[in-house]
Short mmCIF file of N, CA and C in Angstrom, two decimals:
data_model
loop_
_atom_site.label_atom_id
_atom_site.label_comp_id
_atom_site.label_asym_id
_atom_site.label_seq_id
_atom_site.Cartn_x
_atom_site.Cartn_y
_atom_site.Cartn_z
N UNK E 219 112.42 115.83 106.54
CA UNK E 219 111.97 116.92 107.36
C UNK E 219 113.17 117.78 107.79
N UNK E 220 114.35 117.13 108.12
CA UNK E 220 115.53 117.80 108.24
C UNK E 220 116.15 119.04 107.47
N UNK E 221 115.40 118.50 106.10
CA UNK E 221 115.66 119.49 104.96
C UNK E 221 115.19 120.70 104.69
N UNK E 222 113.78 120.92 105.79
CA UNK E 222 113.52 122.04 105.34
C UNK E 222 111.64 121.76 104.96
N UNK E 223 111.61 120.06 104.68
CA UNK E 223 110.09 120.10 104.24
C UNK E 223 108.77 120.61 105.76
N UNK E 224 108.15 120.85 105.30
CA UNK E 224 107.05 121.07 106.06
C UNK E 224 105.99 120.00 106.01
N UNK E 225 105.73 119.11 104.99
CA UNK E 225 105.40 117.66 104.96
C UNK E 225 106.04 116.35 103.92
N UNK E 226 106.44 115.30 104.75
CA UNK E 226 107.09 114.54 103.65
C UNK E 226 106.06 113.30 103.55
N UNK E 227 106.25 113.42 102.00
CA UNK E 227 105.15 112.07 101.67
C UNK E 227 105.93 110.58 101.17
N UNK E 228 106.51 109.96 101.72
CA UNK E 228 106.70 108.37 101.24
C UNK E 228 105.49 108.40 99.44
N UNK E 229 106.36 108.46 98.89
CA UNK E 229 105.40 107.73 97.50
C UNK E 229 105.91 106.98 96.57
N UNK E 230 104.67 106.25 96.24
CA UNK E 230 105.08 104.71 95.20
C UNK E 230 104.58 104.77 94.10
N UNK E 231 104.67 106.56 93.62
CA UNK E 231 104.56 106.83 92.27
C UNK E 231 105.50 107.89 91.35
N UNK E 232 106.81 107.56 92.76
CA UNK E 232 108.05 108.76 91.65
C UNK E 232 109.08 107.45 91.92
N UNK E 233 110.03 107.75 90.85
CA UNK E 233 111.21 106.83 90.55
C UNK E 233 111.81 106.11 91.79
N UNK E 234 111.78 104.84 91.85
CA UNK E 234 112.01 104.32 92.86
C UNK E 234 111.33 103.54 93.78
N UNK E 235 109.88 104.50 93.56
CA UNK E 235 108.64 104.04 94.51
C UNK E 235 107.92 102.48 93.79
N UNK E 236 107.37 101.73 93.97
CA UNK E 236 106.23 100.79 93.59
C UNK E 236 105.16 100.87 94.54
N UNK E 237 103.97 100.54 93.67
CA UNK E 237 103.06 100.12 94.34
C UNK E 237 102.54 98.22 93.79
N UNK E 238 103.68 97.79 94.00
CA UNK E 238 103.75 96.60 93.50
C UNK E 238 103.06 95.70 94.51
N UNK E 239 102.36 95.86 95.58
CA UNK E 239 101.85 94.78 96.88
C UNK E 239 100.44 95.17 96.04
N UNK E 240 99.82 96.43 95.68
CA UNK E 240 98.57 96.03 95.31
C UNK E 240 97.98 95.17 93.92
N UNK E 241 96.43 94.68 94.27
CA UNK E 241 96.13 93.78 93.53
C UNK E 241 95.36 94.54 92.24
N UNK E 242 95.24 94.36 90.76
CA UNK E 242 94.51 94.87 89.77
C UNK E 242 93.88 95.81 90.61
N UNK E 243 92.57 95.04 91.11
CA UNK E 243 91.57 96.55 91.56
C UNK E 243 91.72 97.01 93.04
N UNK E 244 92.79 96.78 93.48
CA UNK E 244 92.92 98.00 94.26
C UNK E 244 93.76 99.02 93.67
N UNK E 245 94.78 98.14 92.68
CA UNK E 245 95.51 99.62 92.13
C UNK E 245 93.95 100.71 90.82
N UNK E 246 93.48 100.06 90.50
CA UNK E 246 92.50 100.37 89.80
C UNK E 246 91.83 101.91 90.65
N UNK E 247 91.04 101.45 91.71
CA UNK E 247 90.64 102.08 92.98
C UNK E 247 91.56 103.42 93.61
N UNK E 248 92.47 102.76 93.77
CA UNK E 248 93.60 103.87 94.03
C UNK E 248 93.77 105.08 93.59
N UNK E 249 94.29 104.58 91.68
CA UNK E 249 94.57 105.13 90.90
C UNK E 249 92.93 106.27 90.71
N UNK E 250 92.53 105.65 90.38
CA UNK E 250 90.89 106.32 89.85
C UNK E 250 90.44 107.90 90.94
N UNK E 251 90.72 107.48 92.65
CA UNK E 251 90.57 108.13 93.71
C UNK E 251 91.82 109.74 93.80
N UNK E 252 92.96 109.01 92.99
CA UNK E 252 93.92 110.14 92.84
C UNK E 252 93.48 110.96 92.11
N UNK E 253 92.99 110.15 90.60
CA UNK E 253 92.63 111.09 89.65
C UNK E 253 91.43 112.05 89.49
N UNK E 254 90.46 111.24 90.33
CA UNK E 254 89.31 112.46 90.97
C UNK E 254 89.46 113.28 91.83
N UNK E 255 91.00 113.25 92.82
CA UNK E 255 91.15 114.35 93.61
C UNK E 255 91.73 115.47 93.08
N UNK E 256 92.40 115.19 92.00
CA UNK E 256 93.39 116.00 91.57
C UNK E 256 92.45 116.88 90.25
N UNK E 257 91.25 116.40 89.64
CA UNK E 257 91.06 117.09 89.34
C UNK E 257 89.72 118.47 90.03
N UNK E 258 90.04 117.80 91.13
CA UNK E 258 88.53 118.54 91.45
C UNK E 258 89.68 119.82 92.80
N UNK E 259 90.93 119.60 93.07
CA UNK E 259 91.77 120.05 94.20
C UNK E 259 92.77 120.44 94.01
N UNK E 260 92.49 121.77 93.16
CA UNK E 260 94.11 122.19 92.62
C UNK E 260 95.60 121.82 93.40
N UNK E 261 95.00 121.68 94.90
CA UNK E 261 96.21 121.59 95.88
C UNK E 261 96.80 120.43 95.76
N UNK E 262 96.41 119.28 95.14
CA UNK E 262 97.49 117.93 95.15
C UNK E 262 97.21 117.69 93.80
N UNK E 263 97.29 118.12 92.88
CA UNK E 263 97.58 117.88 91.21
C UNK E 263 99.18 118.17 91.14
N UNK E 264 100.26 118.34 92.00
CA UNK E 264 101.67 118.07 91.96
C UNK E 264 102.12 117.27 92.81
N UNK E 265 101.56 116.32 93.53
CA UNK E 265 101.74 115.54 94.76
C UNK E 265 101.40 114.24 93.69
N UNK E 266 102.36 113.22 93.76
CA UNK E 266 102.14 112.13 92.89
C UNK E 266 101.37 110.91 93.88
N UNK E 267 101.32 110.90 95.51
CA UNK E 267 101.10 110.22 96.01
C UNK E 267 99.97 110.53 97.24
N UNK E 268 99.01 111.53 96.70
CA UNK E 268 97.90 112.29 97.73
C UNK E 268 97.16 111.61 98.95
N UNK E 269 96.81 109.90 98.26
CA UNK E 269 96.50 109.02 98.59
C UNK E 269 96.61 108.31 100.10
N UNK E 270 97.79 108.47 100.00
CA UNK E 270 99.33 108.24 100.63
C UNK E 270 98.49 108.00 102.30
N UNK E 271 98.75 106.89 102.62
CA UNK E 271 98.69 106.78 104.56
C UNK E 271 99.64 106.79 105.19
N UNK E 272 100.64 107.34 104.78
CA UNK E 272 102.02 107.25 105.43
C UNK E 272 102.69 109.02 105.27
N UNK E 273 102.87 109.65 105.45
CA UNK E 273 103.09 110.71 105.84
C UNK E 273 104.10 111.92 107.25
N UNK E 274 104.63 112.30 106.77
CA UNK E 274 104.85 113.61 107.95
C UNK E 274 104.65 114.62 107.62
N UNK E 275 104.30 115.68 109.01
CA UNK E 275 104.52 117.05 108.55
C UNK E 275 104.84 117.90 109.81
N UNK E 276 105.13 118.81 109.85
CA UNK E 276 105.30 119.81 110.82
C UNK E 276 103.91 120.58 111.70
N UNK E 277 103.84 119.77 113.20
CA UNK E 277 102.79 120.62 113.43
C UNK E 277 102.35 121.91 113.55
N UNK E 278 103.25 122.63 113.29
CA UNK E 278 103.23 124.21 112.61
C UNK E 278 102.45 124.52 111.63
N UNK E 279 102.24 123.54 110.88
CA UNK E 279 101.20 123.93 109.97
C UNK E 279 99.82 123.60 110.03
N UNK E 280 99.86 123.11 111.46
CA UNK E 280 98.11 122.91 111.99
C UNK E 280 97.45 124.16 112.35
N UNK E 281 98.25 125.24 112.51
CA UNK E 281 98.21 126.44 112.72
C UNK E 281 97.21 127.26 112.33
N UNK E 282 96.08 127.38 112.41
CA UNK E 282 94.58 127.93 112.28
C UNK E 282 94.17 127.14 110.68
N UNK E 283 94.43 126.09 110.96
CA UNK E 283 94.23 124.99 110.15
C UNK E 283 92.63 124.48 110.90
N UNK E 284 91.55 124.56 109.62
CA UNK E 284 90.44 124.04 109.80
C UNK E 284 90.00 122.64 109.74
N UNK E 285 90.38 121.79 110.00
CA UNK E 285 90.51 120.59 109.81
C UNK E 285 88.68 119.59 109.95
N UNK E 286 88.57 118.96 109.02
CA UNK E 286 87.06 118.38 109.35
C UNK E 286 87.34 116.77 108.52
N UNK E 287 88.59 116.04 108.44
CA UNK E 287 88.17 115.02 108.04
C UNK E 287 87.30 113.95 108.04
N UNK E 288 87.10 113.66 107.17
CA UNK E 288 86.12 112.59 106.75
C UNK E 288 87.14 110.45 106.02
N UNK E 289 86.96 110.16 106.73
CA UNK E 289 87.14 108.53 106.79
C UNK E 289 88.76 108.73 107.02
N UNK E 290 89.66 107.60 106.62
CA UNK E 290 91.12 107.72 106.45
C UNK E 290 92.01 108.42 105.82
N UNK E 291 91.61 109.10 104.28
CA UNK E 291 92.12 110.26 103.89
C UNK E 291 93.14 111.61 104.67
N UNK E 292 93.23 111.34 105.50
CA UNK E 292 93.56 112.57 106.37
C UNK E 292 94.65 113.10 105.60
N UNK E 293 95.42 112.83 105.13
CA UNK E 293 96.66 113.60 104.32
C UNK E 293 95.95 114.58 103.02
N UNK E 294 94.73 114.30 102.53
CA UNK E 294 94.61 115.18 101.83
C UNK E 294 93.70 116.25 102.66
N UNK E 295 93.52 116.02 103.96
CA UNK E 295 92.54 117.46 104.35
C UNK E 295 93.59 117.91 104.66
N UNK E 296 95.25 118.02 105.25
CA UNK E 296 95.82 118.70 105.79
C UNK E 296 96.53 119.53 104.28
N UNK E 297 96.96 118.78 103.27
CA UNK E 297 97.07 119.23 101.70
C UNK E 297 96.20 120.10 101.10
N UNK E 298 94.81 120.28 101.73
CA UNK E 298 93.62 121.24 101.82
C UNK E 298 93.99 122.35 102.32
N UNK E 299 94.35 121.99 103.40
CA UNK E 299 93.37 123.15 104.68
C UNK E 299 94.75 124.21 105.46
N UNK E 300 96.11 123.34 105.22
CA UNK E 300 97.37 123.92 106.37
C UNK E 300 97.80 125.15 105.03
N UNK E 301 98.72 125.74 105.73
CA UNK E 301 99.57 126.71 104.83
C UNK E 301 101.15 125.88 105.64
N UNK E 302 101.37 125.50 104.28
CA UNK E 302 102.79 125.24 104.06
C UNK E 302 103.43 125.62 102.87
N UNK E 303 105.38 125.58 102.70
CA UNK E 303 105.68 126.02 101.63
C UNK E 303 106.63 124.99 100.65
N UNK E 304 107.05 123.73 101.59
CA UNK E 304 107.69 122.72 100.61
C UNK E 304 107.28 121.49 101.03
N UNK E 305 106.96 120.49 100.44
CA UNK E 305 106.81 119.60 100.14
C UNK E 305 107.65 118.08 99.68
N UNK E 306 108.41 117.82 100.19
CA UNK E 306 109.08 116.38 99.57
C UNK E 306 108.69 115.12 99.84
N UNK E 307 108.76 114.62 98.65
CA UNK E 307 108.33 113.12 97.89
C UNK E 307 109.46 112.37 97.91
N UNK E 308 109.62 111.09 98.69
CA UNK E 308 110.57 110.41 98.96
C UNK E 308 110.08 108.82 98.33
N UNK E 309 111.20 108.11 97.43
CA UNK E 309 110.21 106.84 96.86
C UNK E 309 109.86 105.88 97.97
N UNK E 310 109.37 104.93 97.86
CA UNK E 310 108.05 104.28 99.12
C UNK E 310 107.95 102.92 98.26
N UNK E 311 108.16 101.85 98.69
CA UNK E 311 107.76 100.40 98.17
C UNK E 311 106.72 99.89 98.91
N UNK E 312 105.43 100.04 98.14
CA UNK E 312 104.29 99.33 99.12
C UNK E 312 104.09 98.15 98.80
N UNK E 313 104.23 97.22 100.02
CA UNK E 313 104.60 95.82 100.26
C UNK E 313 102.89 95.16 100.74
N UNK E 314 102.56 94.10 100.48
CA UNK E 314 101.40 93.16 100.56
C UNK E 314 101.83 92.54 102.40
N UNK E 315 100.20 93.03 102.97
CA UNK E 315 99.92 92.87 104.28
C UNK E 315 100.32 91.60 105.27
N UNK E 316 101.11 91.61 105.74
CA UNK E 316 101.16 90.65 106.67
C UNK E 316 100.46 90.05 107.05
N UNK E 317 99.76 91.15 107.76
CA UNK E 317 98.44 90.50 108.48
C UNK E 317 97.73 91.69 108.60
N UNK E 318 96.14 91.36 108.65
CA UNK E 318 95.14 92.12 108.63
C UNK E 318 94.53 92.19 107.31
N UNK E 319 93.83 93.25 107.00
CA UNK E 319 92.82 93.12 105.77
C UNK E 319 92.58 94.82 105.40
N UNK E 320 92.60 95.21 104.04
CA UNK E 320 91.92 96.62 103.78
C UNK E 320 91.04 96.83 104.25
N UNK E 321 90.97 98.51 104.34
CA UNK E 321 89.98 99.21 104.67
C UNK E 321 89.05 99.71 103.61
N UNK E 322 89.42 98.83 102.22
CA UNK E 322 89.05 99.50 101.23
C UNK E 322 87.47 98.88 101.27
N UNK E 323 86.21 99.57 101.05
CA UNK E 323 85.10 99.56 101.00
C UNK E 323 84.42 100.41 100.15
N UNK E 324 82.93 99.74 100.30
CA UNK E 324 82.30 100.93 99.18
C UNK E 324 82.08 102.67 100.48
N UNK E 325 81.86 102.30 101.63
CA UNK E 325 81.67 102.91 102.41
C UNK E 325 82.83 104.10 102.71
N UNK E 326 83.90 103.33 102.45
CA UNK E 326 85.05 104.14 102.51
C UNK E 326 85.01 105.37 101.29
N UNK E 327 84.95 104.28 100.19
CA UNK E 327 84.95 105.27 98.95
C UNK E 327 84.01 106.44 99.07
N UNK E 328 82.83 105.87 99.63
CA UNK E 328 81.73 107.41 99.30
C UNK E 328 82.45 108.33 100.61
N UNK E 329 82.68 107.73 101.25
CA UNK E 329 83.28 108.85 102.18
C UNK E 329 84.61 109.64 101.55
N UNK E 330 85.44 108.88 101.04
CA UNK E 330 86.60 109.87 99.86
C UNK E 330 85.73 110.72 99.13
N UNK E 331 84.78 110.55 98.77
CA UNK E 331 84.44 111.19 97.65
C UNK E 331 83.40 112.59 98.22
N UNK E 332 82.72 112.41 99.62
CA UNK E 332 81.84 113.43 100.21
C UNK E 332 83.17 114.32 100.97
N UNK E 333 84.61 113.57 101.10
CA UNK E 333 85.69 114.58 101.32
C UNK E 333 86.16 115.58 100.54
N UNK E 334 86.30 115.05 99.45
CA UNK E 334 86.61 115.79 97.91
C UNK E 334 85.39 116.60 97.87
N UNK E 335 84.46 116.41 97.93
CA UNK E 335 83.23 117.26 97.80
C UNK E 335 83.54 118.22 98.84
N UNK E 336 83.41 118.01 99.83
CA UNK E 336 83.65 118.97 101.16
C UNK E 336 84.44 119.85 101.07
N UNK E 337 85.77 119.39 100.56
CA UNK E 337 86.85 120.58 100.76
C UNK E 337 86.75 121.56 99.16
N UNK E 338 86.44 121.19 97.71
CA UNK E 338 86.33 121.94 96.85
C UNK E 338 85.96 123.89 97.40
N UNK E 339 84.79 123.76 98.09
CA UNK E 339 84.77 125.51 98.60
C UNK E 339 85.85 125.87 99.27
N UNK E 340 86.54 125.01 100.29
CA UNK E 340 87.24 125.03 101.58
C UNK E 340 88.88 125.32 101.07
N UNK E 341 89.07 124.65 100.08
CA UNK E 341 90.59 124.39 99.79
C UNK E 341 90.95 126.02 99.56
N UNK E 342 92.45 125.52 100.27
CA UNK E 342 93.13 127.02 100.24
C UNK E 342 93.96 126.75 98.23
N UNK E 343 94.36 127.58 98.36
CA UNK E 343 95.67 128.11 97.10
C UNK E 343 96.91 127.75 97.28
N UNK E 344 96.87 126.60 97.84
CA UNK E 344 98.35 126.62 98.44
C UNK E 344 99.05 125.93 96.92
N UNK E 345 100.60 127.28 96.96
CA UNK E 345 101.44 126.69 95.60
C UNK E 345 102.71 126.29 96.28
N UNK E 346 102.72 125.35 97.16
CA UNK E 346 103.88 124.94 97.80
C UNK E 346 104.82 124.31 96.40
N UNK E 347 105.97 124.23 97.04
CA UNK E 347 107.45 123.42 96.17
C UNK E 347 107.22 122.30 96.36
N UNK E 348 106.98 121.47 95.23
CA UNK E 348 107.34 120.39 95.39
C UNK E 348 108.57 119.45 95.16
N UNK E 349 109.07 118.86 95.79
CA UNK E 349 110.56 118.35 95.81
C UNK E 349 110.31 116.74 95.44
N UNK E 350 110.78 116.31 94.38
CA UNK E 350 110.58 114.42 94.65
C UNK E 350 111.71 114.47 94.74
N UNK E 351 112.40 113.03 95.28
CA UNK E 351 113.54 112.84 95.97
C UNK E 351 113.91 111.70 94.89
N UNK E 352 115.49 111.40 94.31
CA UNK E 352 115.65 110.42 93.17
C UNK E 352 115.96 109.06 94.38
N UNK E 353 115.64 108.09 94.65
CA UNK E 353 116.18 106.96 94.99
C UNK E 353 117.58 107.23 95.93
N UNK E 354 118.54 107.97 94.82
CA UNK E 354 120.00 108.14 95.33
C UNK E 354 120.00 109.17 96.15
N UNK E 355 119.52 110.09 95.90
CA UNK E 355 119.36 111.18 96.99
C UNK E 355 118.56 110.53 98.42
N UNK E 356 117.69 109.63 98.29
CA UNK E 356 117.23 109.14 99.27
C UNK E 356 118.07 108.33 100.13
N UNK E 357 119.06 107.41 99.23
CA UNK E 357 119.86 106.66 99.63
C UNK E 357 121.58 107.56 100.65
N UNK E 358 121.12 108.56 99.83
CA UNK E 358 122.75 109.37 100.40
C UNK E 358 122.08 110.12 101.64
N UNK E 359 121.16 110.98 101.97
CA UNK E 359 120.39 111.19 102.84
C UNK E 359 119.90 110.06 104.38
N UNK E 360 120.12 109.09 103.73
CA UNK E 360 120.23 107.82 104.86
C UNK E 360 121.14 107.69 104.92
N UNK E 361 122.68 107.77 104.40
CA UNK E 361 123.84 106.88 105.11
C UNK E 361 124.06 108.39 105.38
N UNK E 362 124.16 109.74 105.21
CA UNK E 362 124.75 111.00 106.12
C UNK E 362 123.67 111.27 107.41
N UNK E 363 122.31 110.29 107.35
CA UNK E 363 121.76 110.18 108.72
C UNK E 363 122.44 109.26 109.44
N UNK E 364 122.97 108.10 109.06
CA UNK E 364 122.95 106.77 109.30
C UNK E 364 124.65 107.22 110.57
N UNK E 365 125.38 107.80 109.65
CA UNK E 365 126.69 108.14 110.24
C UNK E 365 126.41 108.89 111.39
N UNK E 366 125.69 109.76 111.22
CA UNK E 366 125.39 110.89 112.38
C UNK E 366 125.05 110.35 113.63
N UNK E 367 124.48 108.83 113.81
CA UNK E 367 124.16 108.06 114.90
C UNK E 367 124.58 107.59 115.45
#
């Protein structure tokens, strides 16, 4: 965010990232949920990690931002609905739960999917920059934070 992004996405699908904690069918699930957003939402077909529950962004871009989410998704209504202009993808190792249990359901899913439905009229044009971040850049970016402290 320091850099300039207007939302940064942790993802465990550019160099560096895993999504190695999930099991066959949740990566199955996952995967499948990306690929129906992306084709139905021009706005995250360059976002490798849309999915994503981990997130920042600048509340500046809530800014006559229509917002109507539907279930946990929330990163893709704001990828919908905000006007922003860059974007960085930082890699993300998603690690198997400590404790607790998914939220993954059939209930959940139809609700991803009446979201994707929802926003298709709604979605703006947004052609933000997208930035993925290599591992090392991530890594040098933490020790010139790390010093600064």
């Amino acid at each position: 965010m320091r850099r300039g992004a207007d939302i940064c996405i942790p993802s465990r699908f550019i160099p560096g990232g895993s999504d190695g904690g999930l099991d066959f069918y949740r990566k199955f699930v996952s995967g499948t949920a990306r690929y129906i957003g992306k084709i139905f939402l021009r706005c995250i077909r360059r976002i490798s990690d849309p999915t994503s529950g981990l997130f920042m962004f600048r509340r500046s871009i809530l800014n006559d931002a229509y917002l109507r989410p539907i279930g946990w998704k929330i990163l893709i209504e704001v990828l919908a609905m905000c006007d922003y202009s860059k974007v960085t993808e930082v890699p993300y190792t998603f690690c198997s739960r400590n404790a607790g249990e998914s939220k993954l359901s059939k209930k959940v899913t139809l609700e991803y999917l009446r979201q994707i439905f929802n926003l298709i009229p709604r979605a703006k044009r947004n052609r933000a920059n997208v930035v993925k971040w290599s591992p090392a850049r991530l890594e040098l970016e933490l020790r010139e934070l790390n010093s600064r402290l």
